[in-house]
PDB file of C-alpha atoms in Angstrom:
ATOM      1  CA  MET A 137      71.628 -42.812-115.898  1.00 69.00           C
ATOM      2  CA  VAL A 138      69.954 -45.813-117.335  1.00 87.00           C
ATOM      3  CA  GLU A 139      67.163 -45.746-120.104  1.00 93.00           C
ATOM      4  CA  GLU A 140      63.639 -45.468-118.545  1.00 96.00           C
ATOM      5  CA  GLU A 141      60.250 -45.336-120.344  1.00 96.00           C
ATOM      6  CA  ILE A 142      56.645 -44.138-119.908  1.00 97.00           C
ATOM      7  CA  GLU A 143      53.792 -44.781-121.912  1.00 97.00           C
ATOM      8  CA  VAL A 144      49.743 -44.109-122.275  1.00 97.00           C
ATOM      9  CA  ASP A 145      46.815 -45.490-123.966  1.00 96.00           C
ATOM     10  CA  VAL A 146      44.302 -43.152-125.761  1.00 96.00           C
ATOM     11  CA  ASP A 147      41.049 -44.210-127.109  1.00 95.00           C
ATOM     12  CA  ILE A 148      39.971 -43.023-130.231  1.00 96.00           C
ATOM     13  CA  LYS A 149      36.999 -43.274-132.566  1.00 95.00           C
ATOM     14  CA  THR A 150      39.056 -43.377-135.879  1.00 94.00           C
ATOM     15  CA  THR A 151      39.766 -46.757-137.168  1.00 93.00           C
ATOM     16  CA  ALA A 152      43.468 -47.815-136.579  1.00 93.00           C
ATOM     17  CA  ASP A 153      44.532 -48.396-140.572  1.00 91.00           C
ATOM     18  CA  LYS A 154      43.170 -44.446-141.159  1.00 93.00           C
ATOM     19  CA  PHE A 155      44.903 -42.799-137.982  1.00 95.00           C
ATOM     20  CA  HIS A 156      48.082 -44.429-138.836  1.00 93.00           C
ATOM     21  CA  MET A 157      47.712 -43.436-142.576  1.00 92.00           C
ATOM     22  CA  PHE A 158      47.212 -39.833-141.468  1.00 94.00           C
ATOM     23  CA  ILE A 159      49.974 -39.709-139.063  1.00 92.00           C
ATOM     24  CA  ARG A 160      52.559 -41.223-141.662  1.00 90.00           C
ATOM     25  CA  ARG A 161      51.787 -38.279-143.839  1.00 89.00           C
ATOM     26  CA  SER A 162      53.473 -35.627-141.555  1.00 90.00           C
ATOM     27  CA  GLN A 163      53.040 -32.863-143.444  1.00 91.00           C
ATOM     28  CA  HIS A 164      49.098 -32.987-143.193  1.00 92.00           C
ATOM     29  CA  VAL A 165      49.184 -33.499-139.279  1.00 94.00           C
ATOM     30  CA  PRO A 166      49.579 -29.281-138.498  1.00 95.00           C
ATOM     31  CA  LYS A 167      45.874 -28.858-140.001  1.00 94.00           C
ATOM     32  CA  ALA A 168      44.465 -31.292-137.515  1.00 96.00           C
ATOM     33  CA  THR A 169      45.678 -29.978-134.072  1.00 96.00           C
ATOM     34  CA  ARG A 170      46.478 -26.511-132.913  1.00 95.00           C
ATOM     35  CA  TYR A 171      49.529 -27.871-130.947  1.00 96.00           C
ATOM     36  CA  ILE A 172      51.358 -28.840-134.225  1.00 96.00           C
ATOM     37  CA  LYS A 173      52.410 -25.601-136.560  1.00 96.00           C
ATOM     38  CA  GLY A 174      54.382 -27.215-139.061  1.00 96.00           C
ATOM     39  CA  CYS A 175      56.456 -30.272-140.471  1.00 96.00           C
ATOM     40  CA  ASP A 176      59.411 -29.616-142.652  1.00 96.00           C
ATOM     41  CA  LEU A 177      61.317 -32.832-144.469  1.00 97.00           C
ATOM     42  CA  LEU A 178      64.615 -31.849-144.392  1.00 97.00           C
ATOM     43  CA  GLU A 179      66.021 -35.163-145.632  1.00 97.00           C
ATOM     44  CA  GLY A 180      64.861 -38.430-147.151  1.00 97.00           C
ATOM     45  CA  GLU A 181      61.164 -38.869-148.306  1.00 95.00           C
ATOM     46  CA  TRP A 182      57.964 -38.586-146.605  1.00 93.00           C
ATOM     47  CA  GLY A 183      57.081 -41.183-144.413  1.00 92.00           C
ATOM     48  CA  GLU A 184      60.137 -43.205-144.813  1.00 94.00           C
ATOM     49  CA  VAL A 185      62.783 -44.918-142.785  1.00 97.00           C
ATOM     50  CA  GLY A 186      66.013 -42.681-142.470  1.00 97.00           C
ATOM     51  CA  SER A 187      63.828 -39.308-143.438  1.00 97.00           C
ATOM     52  CA  ILE A 188      64.628 -36.379-141.123  1.00 97.00           C
ATOM     53  CA  LEU A 189      61.589 -34.075-140.127  1.00 97.00           C
ATOM     54  CA  LEU A 190      61.583 -30.615-138.446  1.00 97.00           C
ATOM     55  CA  TRP A 191      58.372 -30.231-136.305  1.00 97.00           C
ATOM     56  CA  LYS A 192      57.382 -26.551-135.206  1.00 97.00           C
ATOM     57  CA  LEU A 193      54.590 -27.013-132.240  1.00 95.00           C
ATOM     58  CA  VAL A 194      53.526 -25.185-128.916  1.00 94.00           C
ATOM     59  CA  PHE A 195      54.132 -26.918-125.784  1.00 92.00           C
ATOM     60  CA  ASP A 196      53.284 -25.368-122.647  1.00 89.00           C
ATOM     61  CA  GLY A 197      52.365 -22.184-124.735  1.00 91.00           C
ATOM     62  CA  GLU A 198      55.759 -21.892-125.693  1.00 92.00           C
ATOM     63  CA  PRO A 199      56.791 -22.211-129.415  1.00 95.00           C
ATOM     64  CA  ARG A 200      59.283 -25.290-129.787  1.00 96.00           C
ATOM     65  CA  VAL A 201      61.248 -27.106-132.505  1.00 96.00           C
ATOM     66  CA  SER A 202      62.132 -30.934-132.554  1.00 97.00           C
ATOM     67  CA  LYS A 203      64.224 -32.400-135.114  1.00 98.00           C
ATOM     68  CA  ASP A 204      63.432 -36.140-135.322  1.00 98.00           C
ATOM     69  CA  MET A 205      64.576 -39.015-137.804  1.00 98.00           C
ATOM     70  CA  ILE A 206      62.239 -41.776-138.493  1.00 97.00           C
ATOM     71  CA  GLU A 207      63.680 -45.075-137.342  1.00 98.00           C
ATOM     72  CA  VAL A 208      60.512 -47.336-137.822  1.00 97.00           C
ATOM     73  CA  MET A 209      57.360 -46.990-140.303  1.00 95.00           C
ATOM     74  CA  ASP A 210      55.770 -50.280-140.167  1.00 95.00           C
ATOM     75  CA  VAL A 211      52.431 -49.806-142.268  1.00 92.00           C
ATOM     76  CA  GLU A 212      51.129 -53.465-141.432  1.00 93.00           C
ATOM     77  CA  LYS A 213      51.795 -53.186-137.514  1.00 94.00           C
ATOM     78  CA  ASN A 214      50.774 -49.342-137.813  1.00 95.00           C
ATOM     79  CA  VAL A 215      53.740 -48.367-135.702  1.00 96.00           C
ATOM     80  CA  ILE A 216      56.013 -44.872-136.078  1.00 96.00           C
ATOM     81  CA  GLN A 217      59.245 -44.742-134.395  1.00 97.00           C
ATOM     82  CA  LEU A 218      60.997 -41.232-133.940  1.00 97.00           C
ATOM     83  CA  ARG A 219      64.343 -40.513-132.604  1.00 98.00           C
ATOM     84  CA  VAL A 220      64.727 -36.743-131.372  1.00 98.00           C
ATOM     85  CA  LEU A 221      68.111 -35.360-132.715  1.00 98.00           C
ATOM     86  CA  GLU A 222      68.074 -31.806-131.748  1.00 97.00           C
ATOM     87  CA  GLY A 223      65.627 -29.523-129.811  1.00 96.00           C
ATOM     88  CA  PRO A 224      65.161 -28.581-126.080  1.00 94.00           C
ATOM     89  CA  LEU A 225      64.506 -31.893-125.448  1.00 94.00           C
ATOM     90  CA  MET A 226      68.091 -32.841-125.755  1.00 95.00           C
ATOM     91  CA  LYS A 227      69.099 -30.513-123.136  1.00 95.00           C
ATOM     92  CA  GLU A 228      67.620 -32.703-120.754  1.00 95.00           C
ATOM     93  CA  TYR A 229      67.801 -36.135-122.498  1.00 97.00           C
ATOM     94  CA  LYS A 230      70.651 -37.925-123.782  1.00 96.00           C
ATOM     95  CA  SER A 231      68.346 -39.877-125.751  1.00 97.00           C
ATOM     96  CA  PHE A 232      64.755 -39.635-126.531  1.00 98.00           C
ATOM     97  CA  LEU A 233      62.788 -41.889-128.489  1.00 98.00           C
ATOM     98  CA  LYS A 234      59.012 -41.533-129.175  1.00 97.00           C
ATOM     99  CA  THR A 235      57.101 -44.560-130.369  1.00 98.00           C
ATOM    100  CA  MET A 236      53.344 -44.426-131.563  1.00 97.00           C
ATOM    101  CA  LYS A 237      51.242 -47.702-132.067  1.00 97.00           C
ATOM    102  CA  VAL A 238      47.521 -47.671-133.438  1.00 96.00           C
ATOM    103  CA  MET A 239      45.531 -51.123-132.384  1.00 93.00           C
ATOM    104  CA  SER A 240      42.113 -52.183-132.670  1.00 86.00           C
ATOM    105  CA  PRO A 241      40.434 -52.189-129.226  1.00 79.00           C
ATOM    106  CA  LYS A 242      40.760 -54.951-126.946  1.00 69.00           C
ATOM    107  CA  HIS A 243      37.110 -56.039-127.239  1.00 74.00           C
ATOM    108  CA  GLY A 244      36.619 -55.908-131.023  1.00 75.00           C
ATOM    109  CA  GLY A 245      34.714 -52.407-130.543  1.00 77.00           C
ATOM    110  CA  PRO A 246      34.531 -49.641-132.680  1.00 84.00           C
ATOM    111  CA  GLY A 247      37.511 -47.325-132.990  1.00 92.00           C
ATOM    112  CA  SER A 248      40.932 -47.943-131.730  1.00 95.00           C
ATOM    113  CA  VAL A 249      43.809 -47.468-129.126  1.00 96.00           C
ATOM    114  CA  VAL A 250      46.585 -45.092-130.053  1.00 97.00           C
ATOM    115  CA  LYS A 251      49.939 -46.304-127.726  1.00 97.00           C
ATOM    116  CA  TRP A 252      52.381 -43.455-127.092  1.00 98.00           C
ATOM    117  CA  ASN A 253      55.746 -44.801-125.419  1.00 98.00           C
ATOM    118  CA  MET A 254      58.849 -42.803-124.599  1.00 97.00           C
ATOM    119  CA  LYS A 255      62.211 -44.169-123.707  1.00 98.00           C
ATOM    120  CA  TYR A 256      64.608 -41.816-122.489  1.00 97.00           C
ATOM    121  CA  GLU A 257      67.801 -41.420-120.663  1.00 97.00           C
ATOM    122  CA  ARG A 258      67.611 -38.020-118.302  1.00 96.00           C
ATOM    123  CA  ILE A 259      71.119 -36.271-118.099  1.00 95.00           C
ATOM    124  CA  ASP A 260      71.015 -36.642-114.436  1.00 93.00           C
ATOM    125  CA  GLN A 261      68.430 -37.066-111.443  1.00 92.00           C
ATOM    126  CA  LYS A 262      67.113 -33.200-111.589  1.00 94.00           C
ATOM    127  CA  VAL A 263      65.498 -33.724-114.919  1.00 94.00           C
ATOM    128  CA  ASP A 264      61.776 -34.750-114.594  1.00 93.00           C
ATOM    129  CA  HIS A 265      60.472 -37.629-116.305  1.00 94.00           C
ATOM    130  CA  PRO A 266      58.370 -36.283-119.283  1.00 95.00           C
ATOM    131  CA  LYS A 267      54.901 -36.681-118.200  1.00 94.00           C
ATOM    132  CA  ARG A 268      53.807 -33.391-119.547  1.00 94.00           C
ATOM    133  CA  LEU A 269      55.075 -34.264-122.926  1.00 94.00           C
ATOM    134  CA  LEU A 270      53.306 -37.546-122.730  1.00 95.00           C
ATOM    135  CA  GLN A 271      50.164 -35.666-122.250  1.00 96.00           C
ATOM    136  CA  PHE A 272      50.918 -33.478-125.001  1.00 96.00           C
ATOM    137  CA  PHE A 273      50.646 -36.266-127.353  1.00 96.00           C
ATOM    138  CA  VAL A 274      47.373 -37.403-125.665  1.00 97.00           C
ATOM    139  CA  GLU A 275      46.014 -33.784-126.503  1.00 97.00           C
ATOM    140  CA  VAL A 276      47.428 -34.021-129.985  1.00 97.00           C
ATOM    141  CA  THR A 277      46.041 -37.617-130.643  1.00 97.00           C
ATOM    142  CA  LYS A 278      42.514 -36.264-129.344  1.00 97.00           C
ATOM    143  CA  GLU A 279      42.296 -33.457-131.566  1.00 97.00           C
ATOM    144  CA  ILE A 280      43.620 -35.833-134.714  1.00 97.00           C
ATOM    145  CA  ASP A 281      40.981 -38.154-134.032  1.00 97.00           C
ATOM    146  CA  GLN A 282      38.092 -35.358-134.000  1.00 97.00           C
ATOM    147  CA  TYR A 283      39.664 -33.788-137.217  1.00 97.00           C
ATOM    148  CA  LEU A 284      39.702 -37.190-138.915  1.00 96.00           C
ATOM    149  CA  LEU A 285      35.956 -37.646-137.708  1.00 95.00           C
ATOM    150  CA  SER A 286      34.371 -34.243-139.174  1.00 94.00           C
ATOM    151  CA  ASN A 287      36.319 -34.730-142.442  1.00 83.00           C
ATOM    152  CA  ASP A 288      35.078 -38.107-143.266  1.00 66.00           C
TER     153      ASP A 288
END
């Protein structure tokens, strides 16, 4: 199989810097969305490249975990990249890389745009593309945006 990718843009009202700074502090994300129940630091430092996080989440109504390593943390470009090391995804994919980039809107308006990109290699053709997971990140992004707007 070959590496494939899908992505989605989510318009939010929060500024790019504020949204990225909040996401960078992974331990605070669970208070902003019902989909993420916890995030534990297993190795390294919060927000540092090479650190390993254990996410506890609810996906399709089911409790799940994902053990991820931070591969990129670019504060200037508002980019975070996580490689999935363990969890249910690794039963269907040989590799899975999640990238979030927060950008200013194209036309200079208020708010920002969150681009979620997923690069993955399926174990075989029977495995679906992770479209439901992409939608999960859209919902999480919208909930975090609402949380940040209501806690100014």
